[in-house]
Coordinates of C-alpha atoms in Angstrom, one line a residue:
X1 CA -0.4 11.4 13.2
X2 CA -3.9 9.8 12.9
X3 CA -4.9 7.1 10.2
X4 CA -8.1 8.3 8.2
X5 CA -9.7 4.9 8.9
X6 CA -9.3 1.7 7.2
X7 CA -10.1 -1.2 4.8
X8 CA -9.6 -4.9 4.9
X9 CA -10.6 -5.6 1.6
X10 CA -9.6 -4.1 -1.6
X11 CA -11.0 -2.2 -3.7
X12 CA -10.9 -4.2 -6.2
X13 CA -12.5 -6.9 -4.1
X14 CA -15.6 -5.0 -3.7
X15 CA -16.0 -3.4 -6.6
X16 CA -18.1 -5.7 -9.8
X17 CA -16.0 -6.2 -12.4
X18 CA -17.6 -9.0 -14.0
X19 CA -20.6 -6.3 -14.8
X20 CA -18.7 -3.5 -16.0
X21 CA -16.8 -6.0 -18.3
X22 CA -20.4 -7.2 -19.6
X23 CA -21.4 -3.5 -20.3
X24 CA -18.2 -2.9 -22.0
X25 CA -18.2 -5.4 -24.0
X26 CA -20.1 -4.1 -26.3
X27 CA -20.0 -0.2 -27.9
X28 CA -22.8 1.9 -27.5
X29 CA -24.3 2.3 -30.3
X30 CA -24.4 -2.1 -30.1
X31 CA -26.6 -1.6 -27.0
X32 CA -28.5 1.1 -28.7
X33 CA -29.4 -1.2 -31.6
X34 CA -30.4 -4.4 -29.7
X35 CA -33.0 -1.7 -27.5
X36 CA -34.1 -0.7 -30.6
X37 CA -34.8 -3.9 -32.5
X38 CA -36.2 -5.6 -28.9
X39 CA -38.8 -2.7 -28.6
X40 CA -39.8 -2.9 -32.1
X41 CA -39.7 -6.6 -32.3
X42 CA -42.2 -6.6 -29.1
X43 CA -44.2 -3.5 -30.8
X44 CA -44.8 -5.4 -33.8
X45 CA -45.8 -8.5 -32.0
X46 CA -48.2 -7.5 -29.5
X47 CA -49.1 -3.3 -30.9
X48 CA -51.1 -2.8 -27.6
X49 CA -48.0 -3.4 -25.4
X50 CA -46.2 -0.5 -27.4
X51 CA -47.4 2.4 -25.1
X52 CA -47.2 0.8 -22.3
X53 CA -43.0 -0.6 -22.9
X54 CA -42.4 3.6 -23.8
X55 CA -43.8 4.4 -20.8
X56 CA -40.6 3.0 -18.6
X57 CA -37.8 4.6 -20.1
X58 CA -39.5 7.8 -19.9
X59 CA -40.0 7.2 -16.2
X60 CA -36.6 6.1 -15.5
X61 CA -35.7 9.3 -17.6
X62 CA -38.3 11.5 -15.0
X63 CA -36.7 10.1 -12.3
X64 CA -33.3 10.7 -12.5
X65 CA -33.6 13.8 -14.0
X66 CA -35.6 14.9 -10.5
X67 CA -33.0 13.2 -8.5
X68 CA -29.9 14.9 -10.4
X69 CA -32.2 18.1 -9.6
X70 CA -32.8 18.1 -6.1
X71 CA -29.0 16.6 -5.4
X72 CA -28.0 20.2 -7.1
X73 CA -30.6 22.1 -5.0
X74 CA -29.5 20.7 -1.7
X75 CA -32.8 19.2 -1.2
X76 CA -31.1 15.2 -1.4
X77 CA -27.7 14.2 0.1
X78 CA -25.7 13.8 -2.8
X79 CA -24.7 10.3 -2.5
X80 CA -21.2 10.5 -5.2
X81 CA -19.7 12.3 -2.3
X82 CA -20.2 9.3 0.0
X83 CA -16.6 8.3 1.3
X84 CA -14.5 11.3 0.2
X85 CA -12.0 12.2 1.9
X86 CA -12.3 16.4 2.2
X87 CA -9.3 18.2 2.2
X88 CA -5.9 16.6 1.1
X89 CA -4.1 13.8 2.1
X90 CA -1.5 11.2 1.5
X91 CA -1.1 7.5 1.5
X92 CA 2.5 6.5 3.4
X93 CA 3.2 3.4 5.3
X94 CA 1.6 3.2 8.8
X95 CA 5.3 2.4 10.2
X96 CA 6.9 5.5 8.4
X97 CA 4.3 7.8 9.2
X98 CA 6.1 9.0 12.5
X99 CA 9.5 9.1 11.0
X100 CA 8.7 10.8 7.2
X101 CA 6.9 13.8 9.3
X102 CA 10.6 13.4 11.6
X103 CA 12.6 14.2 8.3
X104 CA 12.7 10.0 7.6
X105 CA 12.0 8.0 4.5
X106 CA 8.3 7.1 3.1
X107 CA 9.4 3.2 3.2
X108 CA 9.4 0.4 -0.1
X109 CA 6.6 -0.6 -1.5
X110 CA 6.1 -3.0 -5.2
X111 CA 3.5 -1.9 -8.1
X112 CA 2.0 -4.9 -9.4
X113 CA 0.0 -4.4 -13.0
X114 CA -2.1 -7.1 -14.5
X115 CA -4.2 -6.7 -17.2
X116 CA -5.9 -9.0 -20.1
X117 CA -8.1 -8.5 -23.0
X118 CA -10.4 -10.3 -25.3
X119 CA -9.1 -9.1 -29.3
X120 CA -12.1 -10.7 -30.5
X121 CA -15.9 -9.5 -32.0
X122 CA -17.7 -11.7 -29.7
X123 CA -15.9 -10.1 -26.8
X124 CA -16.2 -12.0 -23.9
X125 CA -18.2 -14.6 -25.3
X126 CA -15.4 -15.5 -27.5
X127 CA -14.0 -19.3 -27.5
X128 CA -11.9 -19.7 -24.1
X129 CA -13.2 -16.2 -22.5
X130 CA -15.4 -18.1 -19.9
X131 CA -12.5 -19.9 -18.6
X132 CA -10.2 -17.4 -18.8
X133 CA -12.0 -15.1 -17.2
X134 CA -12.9 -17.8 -14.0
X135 CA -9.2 -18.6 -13.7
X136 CA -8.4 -14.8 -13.7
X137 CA -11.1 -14.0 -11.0
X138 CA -10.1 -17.3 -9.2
X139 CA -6.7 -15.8 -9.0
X140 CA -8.0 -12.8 -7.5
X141 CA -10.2 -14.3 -5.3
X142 CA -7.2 -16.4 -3.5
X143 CA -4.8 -13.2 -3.6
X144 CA -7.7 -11.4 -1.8
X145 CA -8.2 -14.1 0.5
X146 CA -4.2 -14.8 1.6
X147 CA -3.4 -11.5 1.4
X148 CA -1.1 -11.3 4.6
X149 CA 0.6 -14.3 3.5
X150 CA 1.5 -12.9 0.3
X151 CA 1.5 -9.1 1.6
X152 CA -0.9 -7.7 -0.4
X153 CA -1.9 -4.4 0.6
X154 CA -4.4 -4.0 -1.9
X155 CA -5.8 -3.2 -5.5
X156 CA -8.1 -1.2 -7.7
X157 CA -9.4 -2.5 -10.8
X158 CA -10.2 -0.1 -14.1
X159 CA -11.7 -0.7 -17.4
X160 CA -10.2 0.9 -20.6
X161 CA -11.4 4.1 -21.4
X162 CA -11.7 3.6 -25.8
X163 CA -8.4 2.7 -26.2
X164 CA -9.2 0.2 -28.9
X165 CA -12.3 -0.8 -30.4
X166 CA -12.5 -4.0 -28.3
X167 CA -13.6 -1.9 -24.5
X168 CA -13.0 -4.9 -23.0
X169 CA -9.3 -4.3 -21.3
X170 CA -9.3 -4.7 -17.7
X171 CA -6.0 -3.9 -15.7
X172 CA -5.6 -4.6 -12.0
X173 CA -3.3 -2.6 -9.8
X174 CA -1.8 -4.5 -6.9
X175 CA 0.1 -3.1 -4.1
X176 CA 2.7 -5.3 -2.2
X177 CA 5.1 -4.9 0.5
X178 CA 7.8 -7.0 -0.9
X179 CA 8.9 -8.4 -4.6
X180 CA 9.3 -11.7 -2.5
X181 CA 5.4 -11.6 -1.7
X182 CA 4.4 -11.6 -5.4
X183 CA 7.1 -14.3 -6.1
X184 CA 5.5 -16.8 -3.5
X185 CA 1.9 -15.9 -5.1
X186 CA 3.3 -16.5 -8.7
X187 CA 4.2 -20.0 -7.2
X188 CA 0.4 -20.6 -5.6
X189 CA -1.5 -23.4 -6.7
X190 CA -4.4 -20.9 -8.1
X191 CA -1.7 -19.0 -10.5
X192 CA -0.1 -21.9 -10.9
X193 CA -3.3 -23.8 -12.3
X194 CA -4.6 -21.0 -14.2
X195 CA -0.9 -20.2 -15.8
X196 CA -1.0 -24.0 -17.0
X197 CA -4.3 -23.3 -18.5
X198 CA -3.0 -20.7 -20.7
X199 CA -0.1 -21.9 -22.0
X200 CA -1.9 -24.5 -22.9
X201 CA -5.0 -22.6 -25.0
X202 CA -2.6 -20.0 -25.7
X203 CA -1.7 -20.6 -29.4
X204 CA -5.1 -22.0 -30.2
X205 CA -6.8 -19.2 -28.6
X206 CA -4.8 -16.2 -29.7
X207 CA -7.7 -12.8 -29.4
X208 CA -7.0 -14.3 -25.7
X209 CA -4.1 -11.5 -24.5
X210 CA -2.6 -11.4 -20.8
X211 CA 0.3 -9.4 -19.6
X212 CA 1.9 -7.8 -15.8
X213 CA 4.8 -4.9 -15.1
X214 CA 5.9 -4.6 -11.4
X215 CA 7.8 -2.1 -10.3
X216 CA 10.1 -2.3 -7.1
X217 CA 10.2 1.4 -5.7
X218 CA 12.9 2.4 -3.0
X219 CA 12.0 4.4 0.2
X220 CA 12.3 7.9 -1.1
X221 CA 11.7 7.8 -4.5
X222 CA 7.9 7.6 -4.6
X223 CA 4.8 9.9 -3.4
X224 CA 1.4 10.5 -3.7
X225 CA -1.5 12.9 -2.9
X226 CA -5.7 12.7 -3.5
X227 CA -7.5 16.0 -3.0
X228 CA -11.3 15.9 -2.0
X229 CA -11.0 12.2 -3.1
X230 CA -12.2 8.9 -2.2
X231 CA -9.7 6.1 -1.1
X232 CA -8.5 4.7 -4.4
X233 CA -5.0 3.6 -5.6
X234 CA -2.6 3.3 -2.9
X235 CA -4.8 5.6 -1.0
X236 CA -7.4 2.3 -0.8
X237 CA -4.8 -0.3 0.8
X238 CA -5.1 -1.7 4.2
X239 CA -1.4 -2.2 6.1
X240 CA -1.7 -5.0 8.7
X241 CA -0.5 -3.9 12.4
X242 CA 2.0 -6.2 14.4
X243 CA -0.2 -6.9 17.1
X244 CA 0.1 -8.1 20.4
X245 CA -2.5 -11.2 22.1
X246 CA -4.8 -8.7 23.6
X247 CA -4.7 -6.9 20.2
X248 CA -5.7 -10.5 18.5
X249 CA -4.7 -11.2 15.0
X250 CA -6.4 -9.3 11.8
X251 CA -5.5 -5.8 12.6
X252 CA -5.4 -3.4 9.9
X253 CA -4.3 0.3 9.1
X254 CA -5.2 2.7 6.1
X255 CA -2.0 4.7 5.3
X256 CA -3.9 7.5 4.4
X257 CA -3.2 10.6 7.0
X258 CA -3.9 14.0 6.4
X259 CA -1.2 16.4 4.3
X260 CA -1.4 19.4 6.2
X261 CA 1.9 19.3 7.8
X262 CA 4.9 20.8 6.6
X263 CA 6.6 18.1 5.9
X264 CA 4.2 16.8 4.0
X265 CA 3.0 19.6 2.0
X266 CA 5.2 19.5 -1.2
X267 CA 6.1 16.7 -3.6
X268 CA 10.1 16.5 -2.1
X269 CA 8.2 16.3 1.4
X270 CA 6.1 13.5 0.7
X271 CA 9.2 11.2 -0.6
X272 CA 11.1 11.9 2.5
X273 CA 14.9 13.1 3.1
X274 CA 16.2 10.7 0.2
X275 CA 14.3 12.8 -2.3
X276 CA 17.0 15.4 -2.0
X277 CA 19.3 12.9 -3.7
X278 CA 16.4 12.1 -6.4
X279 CA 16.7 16.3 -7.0
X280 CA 20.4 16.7 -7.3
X281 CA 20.5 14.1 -9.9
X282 CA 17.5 15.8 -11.9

C-alpha cells in the first residue's frame, strides 16, 4: 500500500504558537475595548486623522468579504482546502501497513499530553510567564530537533476553546514509538533544566500550572480515521525508514494510507486481528 506523502517536522513545529497564545490571552471583548479607546484616543488627538484611521478597517472588511465571495463562486482557489487529504484514510505504522491489510496487528504506539496554563489576569505577562514559557518552547525545540533519538513521531499543538475564563491553556500532543523514548527525553538536559526551574518558582509562582498524561497503547487496541481532512493528530507524524547507505540517513514515512480496503474499512478493521479479543470482552 502506498504512503500519502510525508513530513519531517511536526505539526506542532510549524505551526506559531507563541501568536495564537498572544491573541488568546486576552477575551474579545478586551481586544475590542483597547481598538476602541486607541481610535478614539488618536481621534481626539489629531480630529483630521479620524477619517482617514476608519478608512482601513473598512477596506480590510471590503476585502475579505470579496475574497470570501469569489472563493464561493469558484472564481479563486480556495486556499483552506490546501493539504487535504480527499477521501478517507488512516494513520498506521509504515512497518504494519503490509501485515494489518494481511489480517496483522496495527503495531504500539505512546500518547504523550502536555499542557500548561497561566491562572492569572495578566495572562502571559504574569510574574514568571516569560520564562516559563521560553523553557517550555526550549523543551520543544530540543524534542523537535532529537526526535529519532527520542522516537518522536510527532505533535500537534491546540489552544483551549473557552474552557475557563483564562484562554490561555495550551496542550501538546506528542506521539512516540516507545514509553522508553519519553523516559530518556524526561532525563535530557533541556527538561531537565527547565523542570529545575519550576520546582523552584513553583510555590512562589502558583497561577503558573503545568501537567502531562501518557498513554501506552498495545497493537490492536487503538485506530483512527480523518475524512476529507488535512494531516493532523497521528495522521501528521513522520515514521523514520531503516535505511540502507545508498538510502543515506534521514528517511521518513507518513503513515497515512488510504482506507478503501476491506480490511481497513470498519473500526474492528483498523485495530487489526487483536480487536476481536477487544470485542468479546465488550
Amino acid at each position: 500500500m502506498a504512503s500519502m506523502g510525508s513530513s519531517r517536522f511536526s505539526q506542532a513545529a510549524r505551526s506559531n504558537r507563541r501568536l495564537g497564545i498572544i491573541i488568546d490571552n486576552f477575551t474579545l471583548s478586551t481586544w475590542l475595548c483597547l481598538a476602541a479607546g486607541l481610535y478614539g484616543t488618536i481621534s481626539y488627538a489629531l480630529p483630521s486623522a479620524a477619517r482617514a484611521l476608519l478608512v482601513l478597517p473598512l477596506a480590510v472588511l471590503i476585502l475579505r468579504t470579496s475574497d470570501a465571495l469569489l472563493i464561493m463562486s469558484g472564481l479563486r482557489h480556495n486556499r483552506w482546502m490546501d493539504g487535504v487529504i480527499e477521501g478517507t484514510v488512516t494513520a498506521i505504522p509504515p512497518d504494519a501497513q503490509d501485515d494489518l491489510a494481511s489480517g496483522g496487528n496495527n503495531g504500539n504506539i505512546v500518547v504523550f499530553l502536555v499542557g500548561a496554563r497561566v491562572n492569572h489576569p495578566l495572562g502571559i505577562l504574569a510574574p514568571g510567564a516569560k520564562e516559563f514559557v521560553d523553557y517550555f518552547s526550549s523543551m520543544a525545540r530540543d524534542l523537535e530537533k532529537e526526535r529519532q533519538d527520542f522516537g518522536m513521531l510527532g505533535a500537534s499543538s491546540w489552544l483551549a476553546n473557552k474552557e475557563r475564563s483564562s484562554d490561555n491553556d495550551i496542550l501538546l500532543i506528542y506521539y512516540f514509538r516507545t514509553v522508553a523514548g519519553v523516559e530518556k527525553f524526561a532525563h535530557s538536559e533541556s527538561h531537565r533544566k527547565g523542570w529545575e526551574w519550576y520546582t523552584k518558582w513553583s510555590k512562589q509562582y502558583k497561577h503558573l500550572a503545568l501537567r502531562h498524561e501518557l498513554y501506552h497503547v498495545p497493537a490492536g487496541h487503538h485506530e483512527n480515521v480523518f475524512l476529507n481532512s488535512h494531516p493532523t493528530l497521528v495522521g501528521a507524524t513522520a515514521w523514520p525508514l531503516e535505511t540502507s547507505e545508498k538510502d543515506g540517513a534521514g528517511a521518513w514515512r507518513s503513515p497515512l494510507i488510504a482506507a478503501d480496503k476491506k480490511a481497513l474499512r470498519t473500526m474492528w478493521g483498523r485495530m487489526g486481528k487483536n480487536s476481536q479479543e477487544l470485542r468479546t470482552r465488550e
